[in-house]
Coordinates of C-alpha atoms in Angstrom, one line a residue:
X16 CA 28.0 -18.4 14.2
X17 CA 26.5 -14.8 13.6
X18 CA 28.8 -12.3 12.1
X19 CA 27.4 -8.9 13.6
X20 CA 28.6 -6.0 12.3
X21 CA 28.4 -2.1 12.9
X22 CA 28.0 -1.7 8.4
X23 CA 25.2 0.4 7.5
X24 CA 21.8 -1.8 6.4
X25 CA 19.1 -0.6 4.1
X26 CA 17.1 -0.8 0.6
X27 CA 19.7 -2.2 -1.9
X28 CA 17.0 -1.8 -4.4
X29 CA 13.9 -1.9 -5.7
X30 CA 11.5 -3.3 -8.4
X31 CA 7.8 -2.3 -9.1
X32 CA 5.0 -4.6 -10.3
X33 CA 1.6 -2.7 -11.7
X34 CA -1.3 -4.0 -13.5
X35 CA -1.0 -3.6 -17.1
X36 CA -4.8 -2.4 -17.3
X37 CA -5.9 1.0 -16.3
X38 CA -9.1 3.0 -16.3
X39 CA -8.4 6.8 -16.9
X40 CA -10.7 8.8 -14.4
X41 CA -11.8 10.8 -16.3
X42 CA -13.8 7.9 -17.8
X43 CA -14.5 7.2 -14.0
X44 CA -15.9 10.9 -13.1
X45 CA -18.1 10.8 -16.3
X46 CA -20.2 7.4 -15.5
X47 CA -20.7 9.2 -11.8
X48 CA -21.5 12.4 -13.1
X49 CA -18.6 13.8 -11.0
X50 CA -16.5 16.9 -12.4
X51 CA -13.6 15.9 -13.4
X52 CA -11.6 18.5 -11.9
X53 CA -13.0 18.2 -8.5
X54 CA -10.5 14.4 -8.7
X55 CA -7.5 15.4 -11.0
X56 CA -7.4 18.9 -9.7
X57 CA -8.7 18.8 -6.0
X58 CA -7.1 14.8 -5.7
X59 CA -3.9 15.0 -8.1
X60 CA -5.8 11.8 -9.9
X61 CA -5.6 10.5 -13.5
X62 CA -5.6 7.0 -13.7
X63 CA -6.4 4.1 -11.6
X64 CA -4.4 0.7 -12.4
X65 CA -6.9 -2.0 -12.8
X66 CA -5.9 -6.3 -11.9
X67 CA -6.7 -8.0 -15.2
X68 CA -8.2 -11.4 -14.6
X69 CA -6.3 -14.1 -12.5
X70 CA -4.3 -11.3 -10.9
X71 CA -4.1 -10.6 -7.4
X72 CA -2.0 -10.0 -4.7
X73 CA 0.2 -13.3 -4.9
X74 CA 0.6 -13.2 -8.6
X75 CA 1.4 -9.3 -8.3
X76 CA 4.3 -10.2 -5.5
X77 CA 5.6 -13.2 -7.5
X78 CA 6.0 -10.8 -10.8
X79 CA 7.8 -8.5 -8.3
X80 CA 9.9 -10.5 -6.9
X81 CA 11.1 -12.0 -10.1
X82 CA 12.0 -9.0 -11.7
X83 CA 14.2 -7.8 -8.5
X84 CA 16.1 -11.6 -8.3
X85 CA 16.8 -11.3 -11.8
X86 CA 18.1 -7.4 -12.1
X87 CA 20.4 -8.5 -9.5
X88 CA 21.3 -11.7 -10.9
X89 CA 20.5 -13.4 -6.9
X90 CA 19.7 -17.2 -6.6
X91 CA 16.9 -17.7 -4.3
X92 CA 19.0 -19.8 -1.5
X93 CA 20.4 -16.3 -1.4
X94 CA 17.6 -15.0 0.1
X95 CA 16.9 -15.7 3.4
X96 CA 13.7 -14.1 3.6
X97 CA 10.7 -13.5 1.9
X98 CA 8.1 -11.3 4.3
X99 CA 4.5 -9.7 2.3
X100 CA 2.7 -6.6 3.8
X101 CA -0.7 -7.0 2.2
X102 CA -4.1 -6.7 3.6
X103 CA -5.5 -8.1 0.4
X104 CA -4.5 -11.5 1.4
X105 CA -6.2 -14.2 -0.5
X106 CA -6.4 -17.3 2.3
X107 CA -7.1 -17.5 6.2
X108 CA -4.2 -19.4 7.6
X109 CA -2.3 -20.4 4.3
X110 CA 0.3 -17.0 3.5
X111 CA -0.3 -15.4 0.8
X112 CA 3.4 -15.2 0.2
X113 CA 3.5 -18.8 -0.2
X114 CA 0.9 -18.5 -3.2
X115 CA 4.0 -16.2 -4.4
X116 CA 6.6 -19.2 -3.5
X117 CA 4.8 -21.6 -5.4
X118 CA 5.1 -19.6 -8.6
X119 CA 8.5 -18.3 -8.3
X120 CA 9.5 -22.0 -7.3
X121 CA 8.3 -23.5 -10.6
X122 CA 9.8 -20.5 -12.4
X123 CA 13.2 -20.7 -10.9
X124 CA 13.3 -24.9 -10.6
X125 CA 14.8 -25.5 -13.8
X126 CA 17.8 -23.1 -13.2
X127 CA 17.8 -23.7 -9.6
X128 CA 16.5 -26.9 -8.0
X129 CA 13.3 -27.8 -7.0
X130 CA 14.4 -26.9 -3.6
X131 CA 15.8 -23.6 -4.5
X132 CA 13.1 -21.7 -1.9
X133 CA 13.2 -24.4 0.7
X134 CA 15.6 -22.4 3.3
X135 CA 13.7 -19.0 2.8
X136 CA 11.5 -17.5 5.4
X137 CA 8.3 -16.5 4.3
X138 CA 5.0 -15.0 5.6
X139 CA 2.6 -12.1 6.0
X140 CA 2.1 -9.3 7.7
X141 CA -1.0 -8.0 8.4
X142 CA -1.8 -3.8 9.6
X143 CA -3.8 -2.3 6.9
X144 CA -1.1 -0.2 5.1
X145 CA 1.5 -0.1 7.2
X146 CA 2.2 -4.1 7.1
X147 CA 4.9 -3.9 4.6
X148 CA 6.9 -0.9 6.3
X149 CA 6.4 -3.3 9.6
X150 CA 7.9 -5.9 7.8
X151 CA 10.9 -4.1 6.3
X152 CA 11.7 -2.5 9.9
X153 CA 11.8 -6.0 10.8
X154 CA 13.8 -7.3 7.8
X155 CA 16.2 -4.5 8.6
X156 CA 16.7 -5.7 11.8
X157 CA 17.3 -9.4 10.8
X158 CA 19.5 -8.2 8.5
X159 CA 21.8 -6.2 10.6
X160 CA 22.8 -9.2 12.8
X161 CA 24.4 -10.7 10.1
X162 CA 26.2 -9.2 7.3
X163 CA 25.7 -12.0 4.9
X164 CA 22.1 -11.7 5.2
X165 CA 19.5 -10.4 2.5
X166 CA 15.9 -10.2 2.8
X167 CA 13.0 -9.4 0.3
X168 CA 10.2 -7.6 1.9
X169 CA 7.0 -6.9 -0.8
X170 CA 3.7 -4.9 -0.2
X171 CA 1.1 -6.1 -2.4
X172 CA -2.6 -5.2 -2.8
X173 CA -5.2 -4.1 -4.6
X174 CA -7.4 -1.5 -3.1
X175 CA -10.8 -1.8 -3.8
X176 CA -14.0 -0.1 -3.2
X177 CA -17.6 -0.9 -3.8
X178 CA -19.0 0.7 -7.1
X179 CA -20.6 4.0 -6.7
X180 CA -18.9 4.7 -3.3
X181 CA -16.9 7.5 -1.6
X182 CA -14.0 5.5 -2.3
X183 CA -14.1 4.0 -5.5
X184 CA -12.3 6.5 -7.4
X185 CA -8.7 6.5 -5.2
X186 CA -8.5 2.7 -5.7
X187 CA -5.5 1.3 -7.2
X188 CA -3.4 -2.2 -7.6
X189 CA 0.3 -3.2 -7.5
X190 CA 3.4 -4.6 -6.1
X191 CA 6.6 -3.3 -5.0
X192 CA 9.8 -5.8 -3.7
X193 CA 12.5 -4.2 -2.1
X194 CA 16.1 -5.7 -1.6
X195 CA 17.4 -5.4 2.2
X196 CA 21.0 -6.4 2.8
X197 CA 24.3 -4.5 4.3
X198 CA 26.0 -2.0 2.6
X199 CA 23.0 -0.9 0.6
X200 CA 24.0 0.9 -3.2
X201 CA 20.5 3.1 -2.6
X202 CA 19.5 3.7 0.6
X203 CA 20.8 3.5 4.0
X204 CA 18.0 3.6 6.5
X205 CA 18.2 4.6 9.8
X206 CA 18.3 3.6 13.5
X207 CA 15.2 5.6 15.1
X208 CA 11.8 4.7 14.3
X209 CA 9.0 7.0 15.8
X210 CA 6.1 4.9 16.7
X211 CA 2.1 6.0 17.0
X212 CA -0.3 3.3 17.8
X213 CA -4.2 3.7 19.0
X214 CA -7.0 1.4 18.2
X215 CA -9.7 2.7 15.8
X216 CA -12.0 1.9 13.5
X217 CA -11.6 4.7 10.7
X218 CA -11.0 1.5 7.9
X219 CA -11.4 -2.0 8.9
X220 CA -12.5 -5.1 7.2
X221 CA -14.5 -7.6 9.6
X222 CA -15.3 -11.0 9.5
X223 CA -19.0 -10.7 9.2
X224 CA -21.6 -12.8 10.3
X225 CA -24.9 -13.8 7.8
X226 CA -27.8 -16.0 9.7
X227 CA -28.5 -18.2 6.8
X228 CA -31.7 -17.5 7.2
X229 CA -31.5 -14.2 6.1
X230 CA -29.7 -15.7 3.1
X231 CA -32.7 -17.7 2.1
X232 CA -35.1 -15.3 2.2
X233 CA -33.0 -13.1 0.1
X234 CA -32.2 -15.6 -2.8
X235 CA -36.4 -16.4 -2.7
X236 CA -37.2 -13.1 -2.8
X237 CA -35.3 -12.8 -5.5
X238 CA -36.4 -15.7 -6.9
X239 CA -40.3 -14.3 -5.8
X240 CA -40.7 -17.5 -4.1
X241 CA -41.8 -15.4 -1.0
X242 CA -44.1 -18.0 0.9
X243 CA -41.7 -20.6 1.6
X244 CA -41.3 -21.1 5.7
X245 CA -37.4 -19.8 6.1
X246 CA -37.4 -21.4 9.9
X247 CA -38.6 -25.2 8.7
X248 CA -35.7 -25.0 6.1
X249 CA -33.0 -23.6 8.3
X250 CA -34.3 -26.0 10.7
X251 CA -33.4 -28.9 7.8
X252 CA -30.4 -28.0 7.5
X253 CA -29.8 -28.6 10.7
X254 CA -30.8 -31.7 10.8
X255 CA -29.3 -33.1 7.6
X256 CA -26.0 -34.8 10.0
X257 CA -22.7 -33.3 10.2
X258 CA -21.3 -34.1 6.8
X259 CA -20.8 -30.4 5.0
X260 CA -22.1 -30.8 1.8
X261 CA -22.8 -27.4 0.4
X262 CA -22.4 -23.5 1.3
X263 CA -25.3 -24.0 3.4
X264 CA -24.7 -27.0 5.0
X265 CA -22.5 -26.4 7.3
X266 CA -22.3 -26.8 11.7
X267 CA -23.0 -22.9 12.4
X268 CA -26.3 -21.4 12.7
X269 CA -24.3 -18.4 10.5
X270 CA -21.5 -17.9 8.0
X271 CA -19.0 -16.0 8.4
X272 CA -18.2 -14.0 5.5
X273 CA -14.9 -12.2 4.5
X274 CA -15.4 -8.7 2.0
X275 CA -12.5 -7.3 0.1
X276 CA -14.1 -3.8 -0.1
X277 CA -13.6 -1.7 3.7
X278 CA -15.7 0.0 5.5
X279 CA -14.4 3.3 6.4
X280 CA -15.6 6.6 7.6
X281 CA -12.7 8.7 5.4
X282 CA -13.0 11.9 7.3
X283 CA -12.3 10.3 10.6
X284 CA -9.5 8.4 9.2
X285 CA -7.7 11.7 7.5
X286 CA -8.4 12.7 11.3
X287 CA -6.6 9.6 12.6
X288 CA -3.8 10.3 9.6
X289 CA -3.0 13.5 10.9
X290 CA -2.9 12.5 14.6
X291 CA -0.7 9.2 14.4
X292 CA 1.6 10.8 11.9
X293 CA 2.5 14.1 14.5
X294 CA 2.3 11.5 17.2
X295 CA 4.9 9.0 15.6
X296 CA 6.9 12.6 14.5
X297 CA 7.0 13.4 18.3
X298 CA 8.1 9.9 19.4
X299 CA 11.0 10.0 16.8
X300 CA 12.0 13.6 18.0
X301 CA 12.4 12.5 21.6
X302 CA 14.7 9.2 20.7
X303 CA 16.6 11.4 18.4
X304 CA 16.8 14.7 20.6
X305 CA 15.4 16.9 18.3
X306 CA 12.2 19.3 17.5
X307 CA 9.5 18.9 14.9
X308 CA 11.9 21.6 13.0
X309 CA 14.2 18.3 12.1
X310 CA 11.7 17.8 8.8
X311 CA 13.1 21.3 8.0
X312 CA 16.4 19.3 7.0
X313 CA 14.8 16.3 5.2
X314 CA 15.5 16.8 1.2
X315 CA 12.2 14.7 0.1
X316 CA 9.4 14.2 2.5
X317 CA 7.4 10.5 1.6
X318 CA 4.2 9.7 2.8
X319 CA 1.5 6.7 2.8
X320 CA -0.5 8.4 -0.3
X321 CA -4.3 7.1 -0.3
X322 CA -4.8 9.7 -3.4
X323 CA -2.1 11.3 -4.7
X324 CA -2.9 15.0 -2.8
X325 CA -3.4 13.4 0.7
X326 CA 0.3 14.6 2.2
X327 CA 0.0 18.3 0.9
X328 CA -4.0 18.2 2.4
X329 CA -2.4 16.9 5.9
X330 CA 0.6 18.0 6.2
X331 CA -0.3 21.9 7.3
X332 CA -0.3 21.4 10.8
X333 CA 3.1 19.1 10.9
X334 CA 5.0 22.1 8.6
X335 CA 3.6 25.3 11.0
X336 CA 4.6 23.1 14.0
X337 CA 8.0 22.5 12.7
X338 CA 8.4 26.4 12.2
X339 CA 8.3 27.1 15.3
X340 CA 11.5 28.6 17.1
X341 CA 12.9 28.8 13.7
X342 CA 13.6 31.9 10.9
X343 CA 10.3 30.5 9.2
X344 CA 8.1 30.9 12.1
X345 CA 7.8 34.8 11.6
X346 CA 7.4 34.8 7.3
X347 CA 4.9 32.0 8.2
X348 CA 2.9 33.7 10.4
X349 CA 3.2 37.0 8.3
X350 CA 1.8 35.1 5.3
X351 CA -1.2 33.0 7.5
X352 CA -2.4 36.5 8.2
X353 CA -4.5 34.7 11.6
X354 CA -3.4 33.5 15.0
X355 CA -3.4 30.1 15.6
X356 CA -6.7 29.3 17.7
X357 CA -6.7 28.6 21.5
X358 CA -9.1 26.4 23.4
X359 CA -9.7 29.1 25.8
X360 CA -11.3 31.1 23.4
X361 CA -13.6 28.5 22.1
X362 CA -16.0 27.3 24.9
X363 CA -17.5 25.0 22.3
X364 CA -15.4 22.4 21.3
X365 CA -17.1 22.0 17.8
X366 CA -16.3 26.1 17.2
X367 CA -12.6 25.3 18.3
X368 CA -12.4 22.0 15.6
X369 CA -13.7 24.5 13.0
X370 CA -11.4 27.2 13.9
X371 CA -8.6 25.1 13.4
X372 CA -9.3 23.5 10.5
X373 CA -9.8 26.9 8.8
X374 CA -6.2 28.0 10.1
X375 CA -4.8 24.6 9.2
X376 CA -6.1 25.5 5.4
X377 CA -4.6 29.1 5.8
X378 CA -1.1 27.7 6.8
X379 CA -1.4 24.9 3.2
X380 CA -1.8 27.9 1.1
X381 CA 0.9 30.0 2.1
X382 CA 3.9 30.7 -0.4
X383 CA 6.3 28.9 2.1
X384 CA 4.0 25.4 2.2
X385 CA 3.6 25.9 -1.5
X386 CA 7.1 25.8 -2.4
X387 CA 7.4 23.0 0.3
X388 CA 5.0 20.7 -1.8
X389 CA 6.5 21.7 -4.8
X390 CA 10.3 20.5 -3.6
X391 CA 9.6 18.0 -1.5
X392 CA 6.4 16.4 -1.9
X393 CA 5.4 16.4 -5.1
X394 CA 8.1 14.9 -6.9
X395 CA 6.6 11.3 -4.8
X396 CA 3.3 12.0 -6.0
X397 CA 3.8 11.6 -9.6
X398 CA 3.5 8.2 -10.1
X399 CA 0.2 8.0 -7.4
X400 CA -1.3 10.2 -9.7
X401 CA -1.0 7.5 -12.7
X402 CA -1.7 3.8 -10.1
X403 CA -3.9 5.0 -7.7
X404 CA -3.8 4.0 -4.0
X405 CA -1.5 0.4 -3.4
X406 CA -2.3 0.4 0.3
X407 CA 0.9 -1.3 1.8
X408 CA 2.8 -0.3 -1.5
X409 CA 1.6 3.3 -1.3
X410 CA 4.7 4.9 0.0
X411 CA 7.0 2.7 -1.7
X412 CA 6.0 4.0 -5.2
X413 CA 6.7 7.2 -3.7
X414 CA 9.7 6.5 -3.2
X415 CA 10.6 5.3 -6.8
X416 CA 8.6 8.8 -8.3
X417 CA 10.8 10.5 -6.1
X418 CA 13.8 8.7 -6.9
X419 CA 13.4 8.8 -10.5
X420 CA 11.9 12.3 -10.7
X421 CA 14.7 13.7 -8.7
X422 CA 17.3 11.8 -11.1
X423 CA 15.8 13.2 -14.3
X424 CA 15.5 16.8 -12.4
X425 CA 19.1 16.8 -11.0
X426 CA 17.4 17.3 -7.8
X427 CA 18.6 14.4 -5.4
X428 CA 22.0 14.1 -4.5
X429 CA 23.9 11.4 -2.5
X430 CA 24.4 12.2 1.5
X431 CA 20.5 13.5 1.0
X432 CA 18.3 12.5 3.7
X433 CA 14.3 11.5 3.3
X434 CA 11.8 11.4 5.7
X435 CA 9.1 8.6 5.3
X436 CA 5.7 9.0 6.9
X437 CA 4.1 5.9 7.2
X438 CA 0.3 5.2 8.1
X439 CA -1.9 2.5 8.4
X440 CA -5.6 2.3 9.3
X441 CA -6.9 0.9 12.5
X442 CA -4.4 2.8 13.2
X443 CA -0.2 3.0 13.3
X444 CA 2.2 5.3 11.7
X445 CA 5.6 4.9 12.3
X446 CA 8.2 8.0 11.0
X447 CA 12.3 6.9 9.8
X448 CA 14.3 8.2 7.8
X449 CA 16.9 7.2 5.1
X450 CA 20.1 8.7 3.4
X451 CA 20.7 8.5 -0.7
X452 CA 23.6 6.3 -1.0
X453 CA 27.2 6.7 -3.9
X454 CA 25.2 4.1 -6.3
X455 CA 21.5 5.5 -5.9
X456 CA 21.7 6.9 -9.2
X457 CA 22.6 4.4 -11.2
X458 CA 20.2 1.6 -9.1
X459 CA 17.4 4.4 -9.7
X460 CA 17.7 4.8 -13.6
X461 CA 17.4 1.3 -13.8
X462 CA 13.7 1.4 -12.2
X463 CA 12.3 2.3 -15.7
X464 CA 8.9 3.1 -13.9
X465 CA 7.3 5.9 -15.8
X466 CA 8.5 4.5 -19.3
X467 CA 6.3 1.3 -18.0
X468 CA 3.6 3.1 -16.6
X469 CA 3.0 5.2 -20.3
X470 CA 2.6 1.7 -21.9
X471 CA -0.3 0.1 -20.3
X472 CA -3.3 -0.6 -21.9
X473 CA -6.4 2.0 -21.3
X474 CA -10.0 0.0 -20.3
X475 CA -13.4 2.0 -21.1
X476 CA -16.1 1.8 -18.3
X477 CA -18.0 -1.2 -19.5
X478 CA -14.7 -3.7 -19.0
X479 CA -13.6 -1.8 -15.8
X480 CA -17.0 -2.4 -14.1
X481 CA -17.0 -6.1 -15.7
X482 CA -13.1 -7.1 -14.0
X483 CA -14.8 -4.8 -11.0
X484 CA -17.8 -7.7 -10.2
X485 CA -15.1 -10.2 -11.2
X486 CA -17.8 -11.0 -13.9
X487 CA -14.6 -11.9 -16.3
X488 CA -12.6 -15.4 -15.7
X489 CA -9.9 -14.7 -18.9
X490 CA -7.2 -11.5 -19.0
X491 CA -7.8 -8.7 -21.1
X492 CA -4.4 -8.8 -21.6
X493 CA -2.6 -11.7 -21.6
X494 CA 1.1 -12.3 -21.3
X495 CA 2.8 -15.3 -21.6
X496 CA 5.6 -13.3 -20.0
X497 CA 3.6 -13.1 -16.5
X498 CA 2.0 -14.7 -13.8
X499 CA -1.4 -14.6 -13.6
X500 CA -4.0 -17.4 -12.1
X501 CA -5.4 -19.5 -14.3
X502 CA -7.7 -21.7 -12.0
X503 CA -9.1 -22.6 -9.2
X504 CA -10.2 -26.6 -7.9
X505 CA -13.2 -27.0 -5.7
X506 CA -11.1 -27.1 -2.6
X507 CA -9.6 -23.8 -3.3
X508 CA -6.2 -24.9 -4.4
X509 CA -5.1 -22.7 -7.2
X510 CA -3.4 -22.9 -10.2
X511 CA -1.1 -20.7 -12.1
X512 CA 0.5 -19.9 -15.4
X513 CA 4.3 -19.8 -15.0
X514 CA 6.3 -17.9 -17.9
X515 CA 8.8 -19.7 -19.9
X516 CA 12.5 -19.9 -17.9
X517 CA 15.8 -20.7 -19.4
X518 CA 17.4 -24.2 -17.7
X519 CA 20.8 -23.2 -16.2
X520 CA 24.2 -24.0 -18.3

């Protein structure tokens, strides 16, 4: 029987996984021949964590995960979920979070039982970088009908971009878990979820097809073997039975092929950002009966951060909105120095885009959305500056900068509330809010996160670009203290290297 209860549910705590390899960018800019200040100063970026060899997003959740059982000193038939956000997942109908079971599984058996996992629920969730948000609103509510309940919910992923493109340089890796139960020592999130959903394509990944035709000719053109007739061997192929025997030899005509790198028009998308974000905003405002002025009372403001500086770029038109009907609205205004542009003054809809995006500018560097940024954005931005983008993690390790930044500071209090703006490509944002708990202080010190982050190991270009083409098959930098994969068998099933674990007493 269900024990309901009316006891506040939330993020109990939190633990961070990030790659122990990182490239500075300024090493980045220089191979590019990009100024350096144009990303640290114009982007807030200085470093980009890097996935050694034999990490990805399974071993980076499993490291997570481990860390947050063992802080809390939980037994895993505690846990009565296990749900991934990750678009970086690493099979086609196999979880990736089950790749994570396996390894925490052989860690925890010998203190545990075999069977120590075998009453959790795991899977994935899948919506660009809002799937692990979309799985902790769902945790939350899981949770709630039952007070003995307590979920894990991870994002893990590492963002990556092809070499030499428009997005190479925000690209970052990690994991973050986060504890969901009742009664929650750090923060109690609540009720009212704004919502913003539309379907674009400002960052996808697709299933693409190849005619393996085209395939042939490339590898003999490579090979300068350019006389061979491509149709008569295609044509073999098909004719060779049904037995697969080889990449080539398979039933289709063309193989489908899966990329990790996006493709993405990032204009459009900051576009889309900015949109589903005020649209989510308004949806949350009507459920809750309030105005756009309500982020006027949220202490720290935390955002889906695809470069460190993206919030303070977008967030213009949100914060002059917000003014509005308030005591700001006329010291705002006074400080803009222009009137907001109207479409009846701008027949042409291209001279009424570019109107507003220069006002939208005008309101970001005003002396009121300064100090803004300053107070209540910045403080999450800190430890983006150091990863890079996490994707489903993103806002998560805001919220750890921000929790540990405001601790060290003496700026965050409990009774506090934050507002979380969360986006994902394709696109969805959804807008909540949470409020600082008696025992977030001494759950945040714990967290450790930018001691960690100033003890990684620096990479120069050469190794960078190397782990980059996945051109390497050992770590860099090994830890017998990790997870990390250590092969894989010709029918994909992979193997692991589990760290040393104490058998129980």
């Amino acid at each position: 029987m269900e024990k309901h209860t009316s006891s506040q549910v939330g993020i109990d705590d939190l633990a961070a996984y990030i790659p122990q390899l990182y490239l500075p960018i300024e090493s980045l800019a220089a191979a590019r021949g990009i100024e350096y200040a144009k990303l640290n100063k114009g982007l807030g970026l200085t470093a980009m964590a890097v996935p050694d060899a034999g990490e990805d997003a399974a071993t980076m959740m499993a490291n997570a995960v481990r860390e947050l059982l063992e802080k809390n000193a939980l037994s895993p038939s505690q846990i009565g979920r296990l749900y991934l956000g990750t678009e970086s997942a690493i099979d086609g109908a196999k979880p990736t979070a089950t790749y994570a079971l396996q390894m925490l599984t052989a860690y925890f058996a010998p203190r545990y039982g075999a069977d120590c996992f075998l009453n959790c629920d795991v899977v994935d969730l899948t919506f660009a970088c809002i799937g692990a948000v979309d799985a902790l609103q769902n945790t939350l509510d899981w949770v709630r009908a039952d007070q003995e309940r307590i979920g894990i919910v991870v994002a893990s992923d590492n963002a990556k971009y092809e070499l030499d493109s428009t997005g190479e340089y925000t690209q970052g890796a990690g994991a973050v878990a986060v504890l969901v139960r009742h009664q929650p020592r750090l923060l109690a999130l609540g009720a009212h979820w704004g919502v913003s959903t539309r379907a674009v394509y400002d960052f996808y990944k697709p299933l693409r097809k190849v005619k393996k035709g085209d395939l042939i000719a490339e590898a003999l053109h490579l090979a300068n073997r350019n006389h061979v007739d491509i149709d008569q061997l295609v044509h073999q192929l098909a004719h060779q039975g049904l037995g697969v025997n080889g990449v080539l030899d398979s039933n289709e005509q063309e193989l489908t092929l899966h990329k990790d790198t996006p493709i993405f028009d990032g204009p459009y998308s900051n576009d889309c950002y900015q949109e589903r974000i005020a649209e989510a905003l308004a949806h949350f405002c009507r459920q809750t009966a309030t105005t756009a002025a309500v982020v006027n009372t949220w202490d720290q403001l935390l955002f889906h951060l695809p470069y460190a500086y993206q919030a303070r770029r977008m967030f213009g038109e949100v914060f002059w909105r917000a003014s509005q009907g308030t005591p700001l609205a006329a010291q705002l205004q006074e400080q803009v120095g222009l009137p907001e542009p109207q479409a009846a003054d701008f027949p042409a809809a291209e001279d009424l885009t570019q109107a507003r995006a220069g006002f939208w500018r005008a309101v970001t560097k005003t002396p009121l959305y300064q100090e803004l940024v300053q107070t209540r954005i910045e403080p999450s931005e800190r430890a983006s500056s150091l990863v890079g983008n996490m994707y489903t993690g993103s806002i998560l390790l805001a919220l750890m900068s921000a929790l540990e930044t405001g601790l060290q500071a003496g700026t965050l209090a409990a009774g506090q509330q934050l507002g979380f703006f969360a986006y994902g490509s394709g696109s969805k944002s959804k807008v909540f809010t949470g409020t600082l708990q008696a025992g977030w202080a001494n759950v945040t010190q714990r967290f450790q996160l930018f001691h960690r982050l100033q003890h990684r190991q620096p990479l120069d270009y050469a190794a960078y670009e190397q782990l980059h083409r996945q051109a390497r098959t050992t770590p860099l930098a090994p830890s017998a203290d990790r997870f990390y994969q250590t092969a894989i068998d010709a029918q994909g099933v992979r193997s692991y290297h589990i760290p040393q674990t104490q058998q129980a007493s």
